[in-house]
């Protein structure tokens, strides 16, 4: 995919901080990465992006740099997009404006037919359940673990055909119900599903929509999710290694057939998991293609 990425650095700043942004995807539903060169007396505080803010972390493979991930909401429209870098220089609080051009992710549309009872859950019990599950998940995603559990490139949770890409606009029984929040891999029931990278298992639960679900915290605001499983092989709170079997694929939850739904969150936002994996591997973990 051809990617356009612009950065305009204002010239009126007193201090010329060195900001690097690799030419990478900055479109709705995707994640950009920002590098900042460490400087004597300078402390980077956060990136402020509208109502959201993101922390800056040590580059895992370059002691001279800090990095921050900048995920873009799926519903963001293509436009110039402003992010504020807040930092201190010799204890003086300063900020720097970073201006990007966000391009359209050009996602496809798909129509899905499922049982009516699962499209518009009317029962109070179901409503209460899905609201509770949503709140629990949001609480997890909003938690930014300062440490980085990851030391090497991410992998995909199984080698299989992708049956539905991230971001497809989804129409259920003629009603627009949002977009596909992850990447679906073909997986017959019982296929081993492995951890994309090292991390901590923070959720092992049967949920209404996603069925038997596992969420892994990789640290520094990065989470990966594995849905519709038939069998769990790990427990909540457990530390897992990349490639470790988390469970077996299945057909639990709101689903039209067995498959694995793999998704990711960065700084609380749902993003394209495969683009995130490629971005992190290329920019932080030195994977060459
Ligand atoms: Zn899916």
PDB file of C-alpha atoms and ligand atoms in Angstrom:
ATOM      1  CA  UNK A   1       0.000   0.000   0.000  1.00  0.00           C
ATOM      2  CA  UNK A   2       1.315   3.406  -1.001  1.00  0.00           C
ATOM      3  CA  UNK A   3       1.568   5.661   1.993  1.00  0.00           C
ATOM      4  CA  UNK A   4       1.801   9.410   2.279  1.00  0.00           C
ATOM      5  CA  UNK A   5       3.082  11.101   5.385  1.00  0.00           C
ATOM      6  CA  UNK A   6       3.817  14.766   5.830  1.00  0.00           C
ATOM      7  CA  UNK A   7       5.385  16.570   8.730  1.00  0.00           C
ATOM      8  CA  UNK A   8       5.564  20.314   9.049  1.00  0.00           C
ATOM      9  CA  UNK A   9       7.808  21.564  11.803  1.00  0.00           C
ATOM     10  CA  UNK A  10       7.173  25.167  12.819  1.00  0.00           C
ATOM     11  CA  UNK A  11      10.218  27.435  12.701  1.00  0.00           C
ATOM     12  CA  UNK A  12       9.362  29.828  15.475  1.00  0.00           C
ATOM     13  CA  UNK A  13      10.568  27.526  18.210  1.00  0.00           C
ATOM     14  CA  UNK A  14      13.434  28.610  20.380  1.00  0.00           C
ATOM     15  CA  UNK A  15      14.733  25.094  20.737  1.00  0.00           C
ATOM     16  CA  UNK A  16      15.185  22.920  17.704  1.00  0.00           C
ATOM     17  CA  UNK A  17      14.233  19.493  18.968  1.00  0.00           C
ATOM     18  CA  UNK A  18      15.057  16.624  16.729  1.00  0.00           C
ATOM     19  CA  UNK A  19      11.837  14.869  15.770  1.00  0.00           C
ATOM     20  CA  UNK A  20      11.900  11.942  13.367  1.00  0.00           C
ATOM     21  CA  UNK A  21       8.853  10.422  11.795  1.00  0.00           C
ATOM     22  CA  UNK A  22       9.473   7.597   9.340  1.00  0.00           C
ATOM     23  CA  UNK A  23       7.390   7.813   6.187  1.00  0.00           C
ATOM     24  CA  UNK A  24       4.696   5.485   7.308  1.00  0.00           C
ATOM     25  CA  UNK A  25       0.971   5.090   7.289  1.00  0.00           C
ATOM     26  CA  UNK A  26      -0.934   7.857   8.950  1.00  0.00           C
ATOM     27  CA  UNK A  27      -4.487   7.078   8.052  1.00  0.00           C
ATOM     28  CA  UNK A  28      -7.633   6.459  10.044  1.00  0.00           C
ATOM     29  CA  UNK A  29      -7.439   3.154  11.921  1.00  0.00           C
ATOM     30  CA  UNK A  30      -3.638   2.956  11.709  1.00  0.00           C
ATOM     31  CA  UNK A  31      -0.681   3.835  13.917  1.00  0.00           C
ATOM     32  CA  UNK A  32       2.219   6.203  13.333  1.00  0.00           C
ATOM     33  CA  UNK A  33       5.486   6.274  15.265  1.00  0.00           C
ATOM     34  CA  UNK A  34       7.435   9.317  16.394  1.00  0.00           C
ATOM     35  CA  UNK A  35      11.086   9.356  17.468  1.00  0.00           C
ATOM     36  CA  UNK A  36      12.607  12.076  19.609  1.00  0.00           C
ATOM     37  CA  UNK A  37      16.327  12.447  20.109  1.00  0.00           C
ATOM     38  CA  UNK A  38      17.280  12.799  23.751  1.00  0.00           C
ATOM     39  CA  UNK A  39      18.843  16.128  24.616  1.00  0.00           C
ATOM     40  CA  UNK A  40      20.572  17.373  27.771  1.00  0.00           C
ATOM     41  CA  UNK A  41      18.136  19.229  30.029  1.00  0.00           C
ATOM     42  CA  UNK A  42      15.110  18.161  27.959  1.00  0.00           C
ATOM     43  CA  UNK A  43      12.380  15.945  29.378  1.00  0.00           C
ATOM     44  CA  UNK A  44       9.568  14.767  27.121  1.00  0.00           C
ATOM     45  CA  UNK A  45       6.252  14.764  28.945  1.00  0.00           C
ATOM     46  CA  UNK A  46       3.557  13.626  26.512  1.00  0.00           C
ATOM     47  CA  UNK A  47       1.950  13.951  23.111  1.00  0.00           C
ATOM     48  CA  UNK A  48      -1.471  15.547  23.202  1.00  0.00           C
ATOM     49  CA  UNK A  49      -3.795  14.598  20.372  1.00  0.00           C
ATOM     50  CA  UNK A  50      -7.180  16.222  20.849  1.00  0.00           C
ATOM     51  CA  UNK A  51      -8.694  14.739  23.988  1.00  0.00           C
ATOM     52  CA  UNK A  52      -6.170  11.929  24.093  1.00  0.00           C
ATOM     53  CA  UNK A  53      -2.601  11.973  25.230  1.00  0.00           C
ATOM     54  CA  UNK A  54       0.201   9.488  24.757  1.00  0.00           C
ATOM     55  CA  UNK A  55       3.284   8.787  26.796  1.00  0.00           C
ATOM     56  CA  UNK A  56       6.814   8.681  25.451  1.00  0.00           C
ATOM     57  CA  UNK A  57       9.041   5.693  26.118  1.00  0.00           C
ATOM     58  CA  UNK A  58      12.673   4.665  25.787  1.00  0.00           C
ATOM     59  CA  UNK A  59      13.477   3.211  22.366  1.00  0.00           C
ATOM     60  CA  UNK A  60      14.118  -0.519  23.073  1.00  0.00           C
ATOM     61  CA  UNK A  61      17.121  -0.663  20.726  1.00  0.00           C
ATOM     62  CA  UNK A  62      18.533   2.863  20.660  1.00  0.00           C
ATOM     63  CA  UNK A  63      19.502   4.585  23.922  1.00  0.00           C
ATOM     64  CA  UNK A  64      19.712   7.970  22.195  1.00  0.00           C
ATOM     65  CA  UNK A  65      15.991   8.075  21.400  1.00  0.00           C
ATOM     66  CA  UNK A  66      12.517   8.103  22.889  1.00  0.00           C
ATOM     67  CA  UNK A  67       9.466   6.972  20.938  1.00  0.00           C
ATOM     68  CA  UNK A  68       5.722   7.452  21.015  1.00  0.00           C
ATOM     69  CA  UNK A  69       2.956   5.727  19.107  1.00  0.00           C
ATOM     70  CA  UNK A  70       0.252   7.852  17.609  1.00  0.00           C
ATOM     71  CA  UNK A  71      -2.842   5.771  16.806  1.00  0.00           C
ATOM     72  CA  UNK A  72      -5.579   7.322  14.689  1.00  0.00           C
ATOM     73  CA  UNK A  73      -9.258   6.778  15.319  1.00  0.00           C
ATOM     74  CA  UNK A  74     -11.011   4.817  12.556  1.00  0.00           C
ATOM     75  CA  UNK A  75     -13.620   7.558  12.245  1.00  0.00           C
ATOM     76  CA  UNK A  76     -11.039  10.350  11.701  1.00  0.00           C
ATOM     77  CA  UNK A  77     -11.570  12.122   8.399  1.00  0.00           C
ATOM     78  CA  UNK A  78      -8.669  12.823   6.034  1.00  0.00           C
ATOM     79  CA  UNK A  79      -7.336  16.227   7.066  1.00  0.00           C
ATOM     80  CA  UNK A  80      -4.396  18.083   8.506  1.00  0.00           C
ATOM     81  CA  UNK A  81      -3.985  16.798  12.000  1.00  0.00           C
ATOM     82  CA  UNK A  82      -2.282  18.596  14.858  1.00  0.00           C
ATOM     83  CA  UNK A  83      -0.495  16.941  17.756  1.00  0.00           C
ATOM     84  CA  UNK A  84       1.222  18.800  20.577  1.00  0.00           C
ATOM     85  CA  UNK A  85       4.489  17.607  22.069  1.00  0.00           C
ATOM     86  CA  UNK A  86       4.715  18.751  25.681  1.00  0.00           C
ATOM     87  CA  UNK A  87       8.232  18.839  27.133  1.00  0.00           C
ATOM     88  CA  UNK A  88      10.436  20.706  29.566  1.00  0.00           C
ATOM     89  CA  UNK A  89      13.814  22.283  28.910  1.00  0.00           C
ATOM     90  CA  UNK A  90      15.770  23.201  32.025  1.00  0.00           C
ATOM     91  CA  UNK A  91      12.501  22.878  33.969  1.00  0.00           C
ATOM     92  CA  UNK A  92      10.701  25.341  31.725  1.00  0.00           C
ATOM     93  CA  UNK A  93       7.476  23.905  30.326  1.00  0.00           C
ATOM     94  CA  UNK A  94       7.310  24.128  26.535  1.00  0.00           C
ATOM     95  CA  UNK A  95       5.375  22.690  23.664  1.00  0.00           C
ATOM     96  CA  UNK A  96       5.885  21.988  20.023  1.00  0.00           C
ATOM     97  CA  UNK A  97       3.221  21.624  17.391  1.00  0.00           C
ATOM     98  CA  UNK A  98       3.455  18.727  14.970  1.00  0.00           C
ATOM     99  CA  UNK A  99       1.228  18.894  11.940  1.00  0.00           C
ATOM    100  CA  UNK A 100       0.426  15.767   9.921  1.00  0.00           C
ATOM    101  CA  UNK A 101      -1.689  14.968   6.949  1.00  0.00           C
ATOM    102  CA  UNK A 102      -4.022  12.061   7.704  1.00  0.00           C
ATOM    103  CA  UNK A 103      -5.032  10.150   4.584  1.00  0.00           C
ATOM    104  CA  UNK A 104      -8.111   8.012   3.956  1.00  0.00           C
ATOM    105  CA  UNK A 105      -7.558   4.342   4.828  1.00  0.00           C
ATOM    106  CA  UNK A 106      -9.830   3.378   1.899  1.00  0.00           C
ATOM    107  CA  UNK A 107     -11.549   0.518   3.665  1.00  0.00           C
ATOM    108  CA  UNK A 108     -14.000  -1.773   1.896  1.00  0.00           C
ATOM    109  CA  UNK A 109     -17.578  -2.551   2.887  1.00  0.00           C
ATOM    110  CA  UNK A 110     -19.146  -5.915   3.628  1.00  0.00           C
ATOM    111  CA  UNK A 111     -22.637  -7.205   4.315  1.00  0.00           C
ATOM    112  CA  UNK A 112     -23.167  -9.911   6.908  1.00  0.00           C
ATOM    113  CA  UNK A 113     -26.262 -11.882   7.808  1.00  0.00           C
ATOM    114  CA  UNK A 114     -26.487 -13.153  11.368  1.00  0.00           C
ATOM    115  CA  UNK A 115     -29.195 -14.224  13.802  1.00  0.00           C
ATOM    116  CA  UNK A 116     -31.406 -11.248  14.612  1.00  0.00           C
ATOM    117  CA  UNK A 117     -31.052 -11.828  18.356  1.00  0.00           C
ATOM    118  CA  UNK A 118     -27.355 -11.021  18.086  1.00  0.00           C
ATOM    119  CA  UNK A 119     -27.701  -7.903  15.927  1.00  0.00           C
ATOM    120  CA  UNK A 120     -29.839  -5.813  18.228  1.00  0.00           C
ATOM    121  CA  UNK A 121     -29.763  -7.501  21.590  1.00  0.00           C
ATOM    122  CA  UNK A 122     -33.070  -6.466  23.108  1.00  0.00           C
ATOM    123  CA  UNK A 123     -33.048  -8.432  26.333  1.00  0.00           C
ATOM    124  CA  UNK A 124     -31.978  -6.506  29.390  1.00  0.00           C
ATOM    125  CA  UNK A 125     -29.755  -9.349  30.519  1.00  0.00           C
ATOM    126  CA  UNK A 126     -27.818  -9.296  27.256  1.00  0.00           C
ATOM    127  CA  UNK A 127     -27.594  -5.510  27.277  1.00  0.00           C
ATOM    128  CA  UNK A 128     -26.271  -5.479  30.828  1.00  0.00           C
ATOM    129  CA  UNK A 129     -23.796  -8.160  29.928  1.00  0.00           C
ATOM    130  CA  UNK A 130     -22.409  -6.470  26.813  1.00  0.00           C
ATOM    131  CA  UNK A 131     -22.181  -3.097  28.565  1.00  0.00           C
ATOM    132  CA  UNK A 132     -20.295  -4.655  31.454  1.00  0.00           C
ATOM    133  CA  UNK A 133     -17.954  -6.491  29.089  1.00  0.00           C
ATOM    134  CA  UNK A 134     -17.309  -3.308  27.125  1.00  0.00           C
ATOM    135  CA  UNK A 135     -16.533  -1.329  30.297  1.00  0.00           C
ATOM    136  CA  UNK A 136     -14.166  -4.034  31.542  1.00  0.00           C
ATOM    137  CA  UNK A 137     -12.307  -4.063  28.241  1.00  0.00           C
ATOM    138  CA  UNK A 138     -12.055  -0.261  28.095  1.00  0.00           C
ATOM    139  CA  UNK A 139     -10.583  -0.209  31.579  1.00  0.00           C
ATOM    140  CA  UNK A 140      -7.907  -2.660  30.470  1.00  0.00           C
ATOM    141  CA  UNK A 141      -7.047  -0.731  27.290  1.00  0.00           C
ATOM    142  CA  UNK A 142      -6.811   2.565  29.159  1.00  0.00           C
ATOM    143  CA  UNK A 143      -4.130   1.101  31.421  1.00  0.00           C
ATOM    144  CA  UNK A 144      -0.622   1.920  30.216  1.00  0.00           C
ATOM    145  CA  UNK A 145       1.913  -0.433  31.772  1.00  0.00           C
ATOM    146  CA  UNK A 146       5.181   1.557  31.862  1.00  0.00           C
ATOM    147  CA  UNK A 147       7.468  -1.388  31.237  1.00  0.00           C
ATOM    148  CA  UNK A 148       7.985  -2.991  27.842  1.00  0.00           C
ATOM    149  CA  UNK A 149       7.586  -6.782  27.905  1.00  0.00           C
ATOM    150  CA  UNK A 150       8.644  -7.046  24.259  1.00  0.00           C
ATOM    151  CA  UNK A 151      12.254  -7.613  23.165  1.00  0.00           C
ATOM    152  CA  UNK A 152      11.933  -9.008  19.634  1.00  0.00           C
ATOM    153  CA  UNK A 153       9.653  -8.717  16.563  1.00  0.00           C
ATOM    154  CA  UNK A 154       5.950  -9.571  16.788  1.00  0.00           C
ATOM    155  CA  UNK A 155       4.530 -12.586  14.923  1.00  0.00           C
ATOM    156  CA  UNK A 156       1.026 -13.382  13.653  1.00  0.00           C
ATOM    157  CA  UNK A 157      -0.984 -15.756  15.902  1.00  0.00           C
ATOM    158  CA  UNK A 158      -1.311 -18.380  13.178  1.00  0.00           C
ATOM    159  CA  UNK A 159      -0.178 -18.937   9.614  1.00  0.00           C
ATOM    160  CA  UNK A 160      -3.370 -18.972   7.624  1.00  0.00           C
ATOM    161  CA  UNK A 161      -5.384 -17.185   4.961  1.00  0.00           C
ATOM    162  CA  UNK A 162      -6.856 -13.834   5.916  1.00  0.00           C
ATOM    163  CA  UNK A 163     -10.588 -14.065   5.345  1.00  0.00           C
ATOM    164  CA  UNK A 164     -11.535 -10.540   6.403  1.00  0.00           C
ATOM    165  CA  UNK A 165      -9.218  -7.554   6.724  1.00  0.00           C
ATOM    166  CA  UNK A 166      -9.290  -4.900   9.405  1.00  0.00           C
ATOM    167  CA  UNK A 167     -11.454  -1.859   8.800  1.00  0.00           C
ATOM    168  CA  UNK A 168     -14.136  -3.191   6.485  1.00  0.00           C
ATOM    169  CA  UNK A 169     -17.314  -1.204   7.080  1.00  0.00           C
ATOM    170  CA  UNK A 170     -19.813  -3.758   8.393  1.00  0.00           C
ATOM    171  CA  UNK A 171     -23.460  -3.923   7.513  1.00  0.00           C
ATOM    172  CA  UNK A 172     -25.398  -6.479   9.576  1.00  0.00           C
ATOM    173  CA  UNK A 173     -28.781  -7.403   8.091  1.00  0.00           C
ATOM    174  CA  UNK A 174     -28.812  -4.028   6.294  1.00  0.00           C
ATOM    175  CA  UNK A 175     -27.885  -2.016   9.395  1.00  0.00           C
ATOM    176  CA  UNK A 176     -24.499  -0.307   9.556  1.00  0.00           C
ATOM    177  CA  UNK A 177     -22.922  -1.560  12.766  1.00  0.00           C
ATOM    178  CA  UNK A 178     -19.465  -0.061  12.598  1.00  0.00           C
ATOM    179  CA  UNK A 179     -16.375  -1.644  11.129  1.00  0.00           C
ATOM    180  CA  UNK A 180     -14.386  -4.824  11.361  1.00  0.00           C
ATOM    181  CA  UNK A 181     -12.191  -4.232  14.376  1.00  0.00           C
ATOM    182  CA  UNK A 182      -9.548  -6.838  13.648  1.00  0.00           C
ATOM    183  CA  UNK A 183      -8.120  -9.258  11.103  1.00  0.00           C
ATOM    184  CA  UNK A 184      -9.828 -12.627  10.595  1.00  0.00           C
ATOM    185  CA  UNK A 185      -7.735 -15.685   9.876  1.00  0.00           C
ATOM    186  CA  UNK A 186      -9.164 -18.915   8.531  1.00  0.00           C
ATOM    187  CA  UNK A 187      -8.921 -21.496  11.331  1.00  0.00           C
ATOM    188  CA  UNK A 188     -10.857 -24.713  11.679  1.00  0.00           C
ATOM    189  CA  UNK A 189     -11.948 -25.513  15.231  1.00  0.00           C
ATOM    190  CA  UNK A 190      -9.033 -26.681  17.379  1.00  0.00           C
ATOM    191  CA  UNK A 191      -6.189 -24.856  15.599  1.00  0.00           C
ATOM    192  CA  UNK A 192      -3.477 -23.720  18.069  1.00  0.00           C
ATOM    193  CA  UNK A 193      -3.363 -19.928  18.463  1.00  0.00           C
ATOM    194  CA  UNK A 194      -0.096 -18.424  19.706  1.00  0.00           C
ATOM    195  CA  UNK A 195       0.897 -15.190  21.447  1.00  0.00           C
ATOM    196  CA  UNK A 196       2.031 -12.498  19.019  1.00  0.00           C
ATOM    197  CA  UNK A 197       4.719 -11.469  21.494  1.00  0.00           C
ATOM    198  CA  UNK A 198       5.746 -11.609  25.158  1.00  0.00           C
ATOM    199  CA  UNK A 199       3.336 -10.084  27.624  1.00  0.00           C
ATOM    200  CA  UNK A 200       0.906 -10.518  30.451  1.00  0.00           C
ATOM    201  CA  UNK A 201      -2.482 -12.195  30.030  1.00  0.00           C
ATOM    202  CA  UNK A 202      -4.970  -9.632  31.311  1.00  0.00           C
ATOM    203  CA  UNK A 203      -8.270 -11.168  30.197  1.00  0.00           C
ATOM    204  CA  UNK A 204      -9.473 -14.749  29.768  1.00  0.00           C
ATOM    205  CA  UNK A 205     -13.229 -14.644  29.473  1.00  0.00           C
ATOM    206  CA  UNK A 206     -16.310 -15.723  27.553  1.00  0.00           C
ATOM    207  CA  UNK A 207     -17.946 -12.604  26.127  1.00  0.00           C
ATOM    208  CA  UNK A 208     -21.183 -12.153  24.211  1.00  0.00           C
ATOM    209  CA  UNK A 209     -19.752 -10.791  20.958  1.00  0.00           C
ATOM    210  CA  UNK A 210     -16.186 -12.072  20.916  1.00  0.00           C
ATOM    211  CA  UNK A 211     -16.857 -15.470  22.528  1.00  0.00           C
ATOM    212  CA  UNK A 212     -13.937 -17.015  24.372  1.00  0.00           C
ATOM    213  CA  UNK A 213     -11.485 -14.126  24.436  1.00  0.00           C
ATOM    214  CA  UNK A 214      -7.884 -13.531  25.477  1.00  0.00           C
ATOM    215  CA  UNK A 215      -6.167 -10.148  25.784  1.00  0.00           C
ATOM    216  CA  UNK A 216      -2.411  -9.737  26.233  1.00  0.00           C
ATOM    217  CA  UNK A 217      -0.754  -6.608  27.608  1.00  0.00           C
ATOM    218  CA  UNK A 218       2.626  -6.132  25.881  1.00  0.00           C
ATOM    219  CA  UNK A 219       3.406  -3.047  27.946  1.00  0.00           C
ATOM    220  CA  UNK A 220       3.561   0.660  27.044  1.00  0.00           C
ATOM    221  CA  UNK A 221      -0.100   0.786  25.993  1.00  0.00           C
ATOM    222  CA  UNK A 222       0.015  -2.048  23.422  1.00  0.00           C
ATOM    223  CA  UNK A 223      -2.553  -4.880  23.612  1.00  0.00           C
ATOM    224  CA  UNK A 224      -3.341  -7.812  21.314  1.00  0.00           C
ATOM    225  CA  UNK A 225      -6.621  -9.767  21.380  1.00  0.00           C
ATOM    226  CA  UNK A 226      -7.582 -13.308  20.298  1.00  0.00           C
ATOM    227  CA  UNK A 227     -11.294 -14.061  19.897  1.00  0.00           C
ATOM    228  CA  UNK A 228     -13.821 -16.869  19.260  1.00  0.00           C
ATOM    229  CA  UNK A 229     -11.590 -19.544  20.825  1.00  0.00           C
ATOM    230  CA  UNK A 230     -12.865 -23.013  21.734  1.00  0.00           C
ATOM    231  CA  UNK A 231     -10.301 -23.785  24.454  1.00  0.00           C
ATOM    232  CA  UNK A 232      -8.181 -21.616  26.778  1.00  0.00           C
ATOM    233  CA  UNK A 233      -4.607 -22.724  27.512  1.00  0.00           C
ATOM    234  CA  UNK A 234      -3.563 -19.802  29.705  1.00  0.00           C
ATOM    235  CA  UNK A 235      -4.851 -18.075  32.815  1.00  0.00           C
ATOM    236  CA  UNK A 236      -5.418 -14.440  33.650  1.00  0.00           C
ATOM    237  CA  UNK A 237      -2.322 -12.875  35.220  1.00  0.00           C
ATOM    238  CA  UNK A 238       0.066 -15.311  33.561  1.00  0.00           C
ATOM    239  CA  UNK A 239       3.179 -14.055  31.748  1.00  0.00           C
ATOM    240  CA  UNK A 240       3.417 -15.539  28.260  1.00  0.00           C
ATOM    241  CA  UNK A 241       6.200 -15.817  25.715  1.00  0.00           C
ATOM    242  CA  UNK A 242       5.960 -15.091  22.012  1.00  0.00           C
ATOM    243  CA  UNK A 243       4.760 -18.216  20.190  1.00  0.00           C
ATOM    244  CA  UNK A 244       3.292 -19.796  23.312  1.00  0.00           C
ATOM    245  CA  UNK A 245      -0.077 -21.468  22.710  1.00  0.00           C
ATOM    246  CA  UNK A 246      -2.849 -19.338  24.237  1.00  0.00           C
ATOM    247  CA  UNK A 247      -5.743 -21.532  23.221  1.00  0.00           C
ATOM    248  CA  UNK A 248      -7.436 -23.316  20.347  1.00  0.00           C
ATOM    249  CA  UNK A 249      -9.505 -21.585  17.703  1.00  0.00           C
ATOM    250  CA  UNK A 250     -13.255 -22.012  17.652  1.00  0.00           C
ATOM    251  CA  UNK A 251     -16.595 -20.505  16.749  1.00  0.00           C
ATOM    252  CA  UNK A 252     -17.776 -18.921  20.003  1.00  0.00           C
ATOM    253  CA  UNK A 253     -19.506 -15.533  20.146  1.00  0.00           C
ATOM    254  CA  UNK A 254     -21.152 -13.566  17.326  1.00  0.00           C
ATOM    255  CA  UNK A 255     -19.812 -15.375  14.343  1.00  0.00           C
ATOM    256  CA  UNK A 256     -20.811 -16.929  11.035  1.00  0.00           C
ATOM    257  CA  UNK A 257     -18.203 -19.707  11.066  1.00  0.00           C
ATOM    258  CA  UNK A 258     -15.041 -20.765  12.888  1.00  0.00           C
ATOM    259  CA  UNK A 259     -12.072 -18.407  12.553  1.00  0.00           C
ATOM    260  CA  UNK A 260      -9.626 -16.390  14.625  1.00  0.00           C
ATOM    261  CA  UNK A 261     -10.295 -12.679  15.081  1.00  0.00           C
ATOM    262  CA  UNK A 262      -6.993 -10.984  15.914  1.00  0.00           C
ATOM    263  CA  UNK A 263      -7.077  -7.350  17.005  1.00  0.00           C
ATOM    264  CA  UNK A 264      -4.924  -4.722  18.699  1.00  0.00           C
ATOM    265  CA  UNK A 265      -5.213  -1.574  20.792  1.00  0.00           C
ATOM    266  CA  UNK A 266      -2.709   1.235  21.180  1.00  0.00           C
ATOM    267  CA  UNK A 267      -3.207   3.962  23.746  1.00  0.00           C
ATOM    268  CA  UNK A 268      -6.831   2.823  24.071  1.00  0.00           C
ATOM    269  CA  UNK A 269      -7.614   3.005  20.347  1.00  0.00           C
ATOM    270  CA  UNK A 270      -8.493   0.146  18.066  1.00  0.00           C
ATOM    271  CA  UNK A 271      -5.997  -0.056  15.215  1.00  0.00           C
ATOM    272  CA  UNK A 272      -5.104  -2.272  12.275  1.00  0.00           C
ATOM    273  CA  UNK A 273      -3.230  -5.119  14.020  1.00  0.00           C
ATOM    274  CA  UNK A 274      -1.116  -6.197  11.060  1.00  0.00           C
ATOM    275  CA  UNK A 275      -0.041  -2.632  10.269  1.00  0.00           C
ATOM    276  CA  UNK A 276       0.865  -2.192  13.956  1.00  0.00           C
ATOM    277  CA  UNK A 277       2.926  -5.392  13.942  1.00  0.00           C
ATOM    278  CA  UNK A 278       4.754  -4.307  10.771  1.00  0.00           C
ATOM    279  CA  UNK A 279       5.338  -0.803  12.162  1.00  0.00           C
ATOM    280  CA  UNK A 280       6.756  -2.014  15.486  1.00  0.00           C
ATOM    281  CA  UNK A 281       8.881  -4.725  13.890  1.00  0.00           C
ATOM    282  CA  UNK A 282      10.391  -2.334  11.369  1.00  0.00           C
ATOM    283  CA  UNK A 283      10.912   0.669  13.635  1.00  0.00           C
ATOM    284  CA  UNK A 284      11.590  -0.721  17.101  1.00  0.00           C
ATOM    285  CA  UNK A 285      12.733  -4.311  16.733  1.00  0.00           C
ATOM    286  CA  UNK A 286      14.998  -4.068  13.712  1.00  0.00           C
ATOM    287  CA  UNK A 287      13.250  -6.500  11.455  1.00  0.00           C
ATOM    288  CA  UNK A 288      14.368  -6.156   7.864  1.00  0.00           C
ATOM    289  CA  UNK A 289      12.134  -7.274   5.065  1.00  0.00           C
TER     290      UNK A 289
HETATM  291 ZN1  LIG B   1     -13.266 -10.582  12.954  1.00  0.00          ZN
END
